[in-house]
Amino acid sequence: MKANKVARTFCVESGKHFRLKDCDPAATGHWRSKDHAAEALQQGIARTAELQDKLYAQNNWALLLIFQAMDAAGKDGIIKHVMSGVNPQGCQVFSFKAPSELELQHDFLWRTTRCLPERGHIGIFNRSYYEEVLVVRVHPEILKSQRTPPSLVGKNVWEERYEDIRSFERHMARSGTVIRKFFLHVSKKEQKRRFLARLEEPEKNWKFSAADIRERAHWDDYQTAYEEMISNTATEYAPWYVVPADNKWFTRLVVSTVVVETLESLDLAYPKVDDAKRKELEAAKKILISKK
Ligand code: ATP
Ligand code: MG
């Protein structure tokens, strides 16, 4: 099975029949092991770098990659890995934590909108406006603490947020920002194993946060919120990829393949040199050659 077929397996473009329980966090397609996938992974990284160079030179499209996941699913590692070959000049990563006072003074799309990638760039969101239908949904008291006029926060608040997100993403897609969204789907068992590793291995201690254990207690509510989120915001123009995350090497392979495929689907090319520019280049060459 080719890597791109694997990527398609995990793509959700319509939420109609989507059920999270149908997705296996431990799946690895036809890949047997990390070693087996190593070459495909290396190729993906090299190809991403080539394509990014064209994306940057052409300066028409922007690519936005959104990562959402439960704690310890591997967001940081994925971002580090997938971007390991790209030119930092054309790529920016933003992490979104609990909103600041200033951010709460604005609508829920404001803070992320300011961080959208410019044309020619790849933007990565480590968490995003999707937290507004995840953590805020699991903890409704957060919704109360937001400063939206109470008369505007009715029982349809989640449907309204999904609708606003869909419209926003369609607008971005129409303007040339290609959006790909990744839910790194880790199992509860694997999360426990990774948390224990953070507690037991000194070099991983810094990654541990007591808040992670508190959120783990809401596991089922989060799974429901993720399922609803994906069902309501998976579209052709901004699909979700539900990526198995129990094996980090496989998560990396899938994400990297999606990034390559997405860039390959664009009409990327270095800008054409017109006659005037060609003359300018030739004249410059003559000067360089004729002088010391
Ligand atoms: P890591 O743990 O790997 O450093 P992280 O993304 O988990 O990365 P944390 O500082 O642990 O970062 O957690 C950020 C917290 O901020 C998460 O619990 C997340 O749900 C919360 N958060 C993000 N956006 C919002 C929001 N809009 N409203 C409320 N909480 C939010
Ligand atoms: Mg965390």
Coordinates of C-alpha atoms and ligand atoms in Angstrom, one line a residue:
M1 CA 0.0 0.0 0.0
K2 CA 1.4 3.4 -1.0
A3 CA 1.8 6.1 1.6
N4 CA -0.8 8.4 -0.1
K5 CA -3.5 5.7 0.0
V6 CA -2.9 5.4 3.7
A7 CA -3.3 9.2 4.1
R8 CA -6.6 9.0 2.3
T9 CA -7.9 6.3 4.6
F10 CA -7.8 8.8 7.5
C11 CA -9.3 11.8 5.7
V12 CA -12.8 13.0 6.7
E13 CA -14.4 15.4 4.3
S14 CA -18.0 15.0 5.4
G15 CA -19.1 14.3 8.9
K16 CA -22.3 12.5 7.9
H17 CA -21.4 9.1 9.1
F18 CA -18.4 9.9 11.2
R19 CA -17.9 7.8 14.4
L20 CA -14.7 8.2 16.4
K21 CA -15.1 4.6 17.7
D22 CA -14.6 3.3 14.1
C23 CA -11.1 4.8 14.2
D24 CA -8.4 2.6 15.6
P25 CA -5.6 4.7 17.4
A26 CA -3.2 1.8 17.0
A27 CA -3.6 1.3 13.3
T28 CA -0.4 1.3 11.2
G29 CA -1.8 0.5 7.7
H30 CA 0.5 -2.0 6.0
W31 CA 3.6 -0.7 7.8
R32 CA 5.0 -3.2 10.2
S33 CA 7.5 -1.1 12.1
K34 CA 9.3 2.2 12.4
D35 CA 12.2 0.7 10.4
H36 CA 9.9 -0.4 7.7
A37 CA 8.5 3.1 7.3
A38 CA 11.9 4.9 7.8
E39 CA 12.6 5.5 4.1
A40 CA 9.1 6.7 3.3
L41 CA 9.4 9.2 6.2
Q42 CA 12.8 10.5 4.9
Q43 CA 11.4 10.9 1.4
G44 CA 8.4 12.8 2.8
I45 CA 10.6 15.3 4.6
A46 CA 12.8 15.9 1.5
R47 CA 9.8 16.4 -0.7
T48 CA 8.2 18.8 1.7
A49 CA 11.4 20.9 1.6
E50 CA 11.4 21.0 -2.2
L51 CA 7.7 21.9 -2.4
Q52 CA 8.0 24.6 0.3
D53 CA 10.7 26.3 -1.8
K54 CA 8.3 26.6 -4.7
L55 CA 5.4 27.6 -2.5
Y56 CA 7.6 30.5 -1.1
A57 CA 8.9 31.6 -4.5
Q58 CA 5.4 31.5 -6.2
N59 CA 3.9 33.5 -3.3
N60 CA 0.2 32.8 -4.1
W61 CA -0.9 30.0 -1.8
A62 CA -0.6 29.7 2.0
L63 CA -0.8 26.4 3.9
L64 CA -2.3 26.2 7.3
L65 CA -1.9 23.0 9.3
I66 CA -4.0 22.7 12.5
F67 CA -3.1 20.1 15.2
Q68 CA -5.6 19.1 17.9
A69 CA -5.2 16.3 20.3
M70 CA -5.5 15.0 23.9
D71 CA -2.3 15.6 26.0
A72 CA 0.6 13.4 25.2
A73 CA -0.7 12.5 21.8
G74 CA 2.5 13.8 20.3
K75 CA 1.6 17.2 18.8
D76 CA 5.0 18.7 19.6
G77 CA 6.9 15.8 18.2
I78 CA 4.9 15.8 15.0
I79 CA 5.5 19.5 14.4
K80 CA 9.2 19.1 15.0
H81 CA 9.4 16.1 12.7
V82 CA 7.3 17.2 9.8
M83 CA 9.0 20.6 9.7
S84 CA 12.5 19.3 10.2
G85 CA 13.5 19.9 6.6
V86 CA 11.7 23.1 5.8
N87 CA 13.2 26.6 5.6
P88 CA 12.3 28.4 8.8
Q89 CA 11.9 31.6 6.9
G90 CA 8.8 30.3 5.2
C91 CA 7.2 28.6 8.2
Q92 CA 5.7 29.8 11.5
V93 CA 4.4 27.8 14.5
F94 CA 1.9 29.2 17.0
S95 CA 0.7 27.5 20.2
F96 CA -2.6 28.5 21.7
K97 CA -3.1 28.2 25.4
A98 CA -5.9 29.6 27.6
P99 CA -6.7 33.0 26.3
S100 CA -5.2 36.2 27.8
E101 CA -7.2 39.2 29.1
L102 CA -6.7 41.0 25.8
E103 CA -7.8 38.0 23.8
L104 CA -11.0 37.7 25.8
Q105 CA -11.8 41.2 24.8
H106 CA -12.4 39.9 21.3
D107 CA -14.4 37.4 19.4
F108 CA -13.2 33.8 19.5
L109 CA -11.6 33.9 16.0
W110 CA -9.6 37.0 16.7
R111 CA -6.4 35.7 18.2
T112 CA -5.8 32.9 15.7
T113 CA -6.7 35.2 12.7
R114 CA -3.8 37.4 13.6
C115 CA -1.5 34.4 13.3
L116 CA -2.7 33.1 9.9
P117 CA 0.1 32.4 7.4
E118 CA 0.9 34.9 4.7
R119 CA 1.0 33.8 1.1
G120 CA 4.0 31.6 0.3
H121 CA 4.2 30.4 3.9
I122 CA 3.3 27.4 6.0
G123 CA 1.5 28.2 9.2
I124 CA 1.2 25.6 12.0
F125 CA -1.4 25.9 14.8
N126 CA -0.6 23.8 17.9
R127 CA -4.2 24.0 19.2
S128 CA -6.4 26.5 17.6
Y129 CA -9.9 28.1 17.6
Y130 CA -11.1 24.5 17.8
E131 CA -10.4 24.7 21.6
E132 CA -13.6 26.8 21.6
V133 CA -15.7 23.7 20.9
L134 CA -13.5 21.3 22.9
V135 CA -12.2 22.5 26.2
V136 CA -14.9 25.1 26.4
R137 CA -17.5 22.5 25.7
V138 CA -16.2 20.1 28.2
H139 CA -15.9 22.9 30.8
P140 CA -19.0 25.1 30.3
E141 CA -17.9 27.4 33.1
I142 CA -15.2 28.7 30.7
L143 CA -18.0 29.7 28.4
K144 CA -19.6 31.7 31.2
S145 CA -16.3 33.5 31.9
Q146 CA -16.0 34.6 28.2
R147 CA -17.5 38.1 27.8
T148 CA -20.0 37.4 25.1
P149 CA -23.3 39.1 25.9
P150 CA -25.4 36.4 27.7
S151 CA -28.4 36.9 25.5
L152 CA -26.2 35.7 22.6
V153 CA -25.2 32.5 24.2
G154 CA -28.1 30.2 23.8
K155 CA -28.6 26.5 23.6
N156 CA -27.4 26.5 20.0
V157 CA -24.1 28.0 20.9
W158 CA -22.0 25.0 19.6
E159 CA -23.9 24.7 16.3
E160 CA -23.4 28.4 15.9
R161 CA -19.7 28.1 16.5
Y162 CA -19.4 25.2 14.0
E163 CA -21.2 27.3 11.5
D164 CA -18.9 30.3 12.0
I165 CA -15.8 28.1 11.8
R166 CA -17.0 26.5 8.5
S167 CA -17.7 29.9 7.0
F168 CA -14.4 31.3 8.2
E169 CA -12.5 28.3 6.7
R170 CA -14.4 28.6 3.4
H171 CA -13.5 32.2 3.2
M172 CA -9.8 31.4 3.9
A173 CA -9.9 28.6 1.3
R174 CA -11.4 31.0 -1.3
S175 CA -8.6 33.4 -0.6
G176 CA -5.9 30.9 -1.2
T177 CA -5.1 29.5 2.3
V178 CA -5.2 25.7 2.1
I179 CA -6.3 24.3 5.4
R180 CA -5.5 20.7 6.6
K181 CA -6.6 19.7 10.1
F182 CA -5.2 16.8 12.1
F183 CA -6.7 15.1 15.1
L184 CA -4.0 12.9 16.6
H185 CA -6.1 10.1 17.9
V186 CA -4.4 8.4 20.9
S187 CA -5.9 5.7 23.1
K188 CA -6.6 6.2 26.8
K189 CA -4.2 3.3 27.5
E190 CA -1.4 4.8 25.5
Q191 CA -1.9 8.2 27.1
K192 CA -1.5 6.5 30.5
R193 CA 1.7 4.8 29.4
R194 CA 3.1 8.2 28.2
F195 CA 2.1 10.0 31.4
L196 CA 3.8 7.3 33.5
A197 CA 7.0 7.7 31.4
R198 CA 6.9 11.5 32.1
L199 CA 6.7 10.7 35.8
E200 CA 9.3 8.0 35.8
E201 CA 12.0 9.2 33.4
P202 CA 13.9 12.3 34.7
E203 CA 14.4 13.8 31.3
K204 CA 10.7 13.6 30.7
N205 CA 9.6 15.1 34.1
W206 CA 9.4 18.6 32.7
K207 CA 6.7 17.6 30.3
F208 CA 4.4 16.5 33.1
S209 CA 1.6 18.7 34.2
A210 CA -0.9 17.9 37.0
A211 CA -3.6 19.6 34.8
D212 CA -3.1 16.8 32.2
I213 CA -4.3 14.2 34.8
R214 CA -7.3 16.4 35.6
E215 CA -8.3 16.6 31.9
R216 CA -7.8 12.8 31.5
A217 CA -10.7 12.4 34.0
H218 CA -12.9 14.0 31.3
W219 CA -11.8 11.6 28.7
D220 CA -15.2 10.5 27.5
D221 CA -16.5 14.1 27.3
Y222 CA -13.5 15.0 25.2
Q223 CA -14.1 12.1 22.9
T224 CA -17.7 13.2 22.4
A225 CA -16.6 16.8 21.8
Y226 CA -14.0 15.7 19.2
E227 CA -16.5 13.5 17.4
E228 CA -19.0 16.3 17.2
M229 CA -16.3 18.8 16.2
I230 CA -15.1 16.6 13.3
S231 CA -18.7 15.7 12.2
N232 CA -19.6 19.4 12.0
T233 CA -16.5 20.9 10.6
A234 CA -15.1 18.3 8.2
T235 CA -15.5 19.7 4.7
E236 CA -14.0 19.3 1.3
Y237 CA -12.2 22.6 1.5
A238 CA -10.9 22.0 5.0
P239 CA -10.8 18.2 5.8
W240 CA -10.0 16.6 9.1
Y241 CA -7.4 13.8 9.2
V242 CA -8.1 11.4 12.1
V243 CA -4.5 10.1 12.5
P244 CA -3.8 7.0 14.6
A245 CA -1.4 8.3 17.3
D246 CA -0.5 5.2 19.4
N247 CA 2.6 4.7 17.3
K248 CA 4.5 7.9 16.8
W249 CA 6.3 6.8 13.7
F250 CA 3.0 6.1 11.9
T251 CA 1.5 9.4 13.0
R252 CA 4.5 11.1 11.4
L253 CA 4.2 9.1 8.2
V254 CA 0.5 10.0 7.8
V255 CA 0.9 13.7 8.5
S256 CA 4.0 14.0 6.4
T257 CA 2.2 12.3 3.5
V258 CA -0.8 14.6 3.8
V259 CA 1.5 17.6 3.7
V260 CA 3.3 16.4 0.6
E261 CA 0.1 15.4 -1.2
T262 CA -1.5 18.8 -0.4
L263 CA 1.4 20.7 -1.7
E264 CA 1.6 18.5 -4.8
S265 CA -2.1 19.2 -5.5
L266 CA -1.4 22.9 -5.9
D267 CA -0.1 24.3 -9.1
L268 CA 3.3 25.2 -7.6
A269 CA 6.0 26.5 -9.9
Y270 CA 8.8 29.0 -9.7
P271 CA 7.8 32.3 -11.2
K272 CA 8.5 32.6 -15.0
V273 CA 11.2 35.0 -16.0
D274 CA 9.8 37.4 -18.7
D275 CA 11.8 38.9 -21.5
A276 CA 12.7 42.1 -19.6
K277 CA 13.9 40.1 -16.6
R278 CA 15.9 37.7 -18.9
K279 CA 17.6 40.7 -20.5
E280 CA 18.4 42.1 -17.0
L281 CA 19.9 38.7 -16.0
E282 CA 22.0 38.5 -19.1
A283 CA 23.3 42.0 -18.7
A284 CA 24.2 41.3 -15.0
K285 CA 26.1 38.2 -16.1
K286 CA 28.1 40.1 -18.7
I287 CA 29.1 42.7 -16.1
L288 CA 30.2 40.0 -13.6
I289 CA 32.2 38.1 -16.2
S290 CA 33.9 41.2 -17.8
K291 CA 35.1 42.7 -14.5
K292 CA 37.4 41.4 -11.9
Ligands
ATP1 P1 2.3 20.9 26.1 O1 1.6 20.3 27.3 O2 2.9 19.9 25.2 O3 3.3 21.9 26.5 P2 -0.2 22.1 25.5 O4 -0.7 22.5 24.1 O5 -0.9 20.9 26.1 O6 1.3 21.7 25.2 P3 -0.6 23.4 27.9 O7 0.0 24.7 28.4 O8 -0.3 22.2 28.7 O9 -0.1 23.3 26.4 O10 -2.1 23.5 27.8 C1 -2.8 24.6 27.2 C2 -4.2 24.6 27.7 O11 -4.8 25.7 27.2 C3 -4.9 23.3 27.3 O12 -5.5 22.7 28.4 C4 -6.0 23.9 26.4 O13 -7.2 23.2 26.4 C5 -6.1 25.3 26.9 N1 -6.8 26.2 26.0 C6 -6.4 26.5 24.7 N2 -7.3 27.3 24.1 C7 -8.2 27.6 25.0 C8 -9.4 28.4 25.0 N3 -9.7 29.1 23.9 N4 -10.1 28.5 26.1 C9 -9.7 27.8 27.2 N5 -8.6 27.1 27.3 C10 -7.9 26.9 26.2
MG2 MG -0.4 20.1 28.0

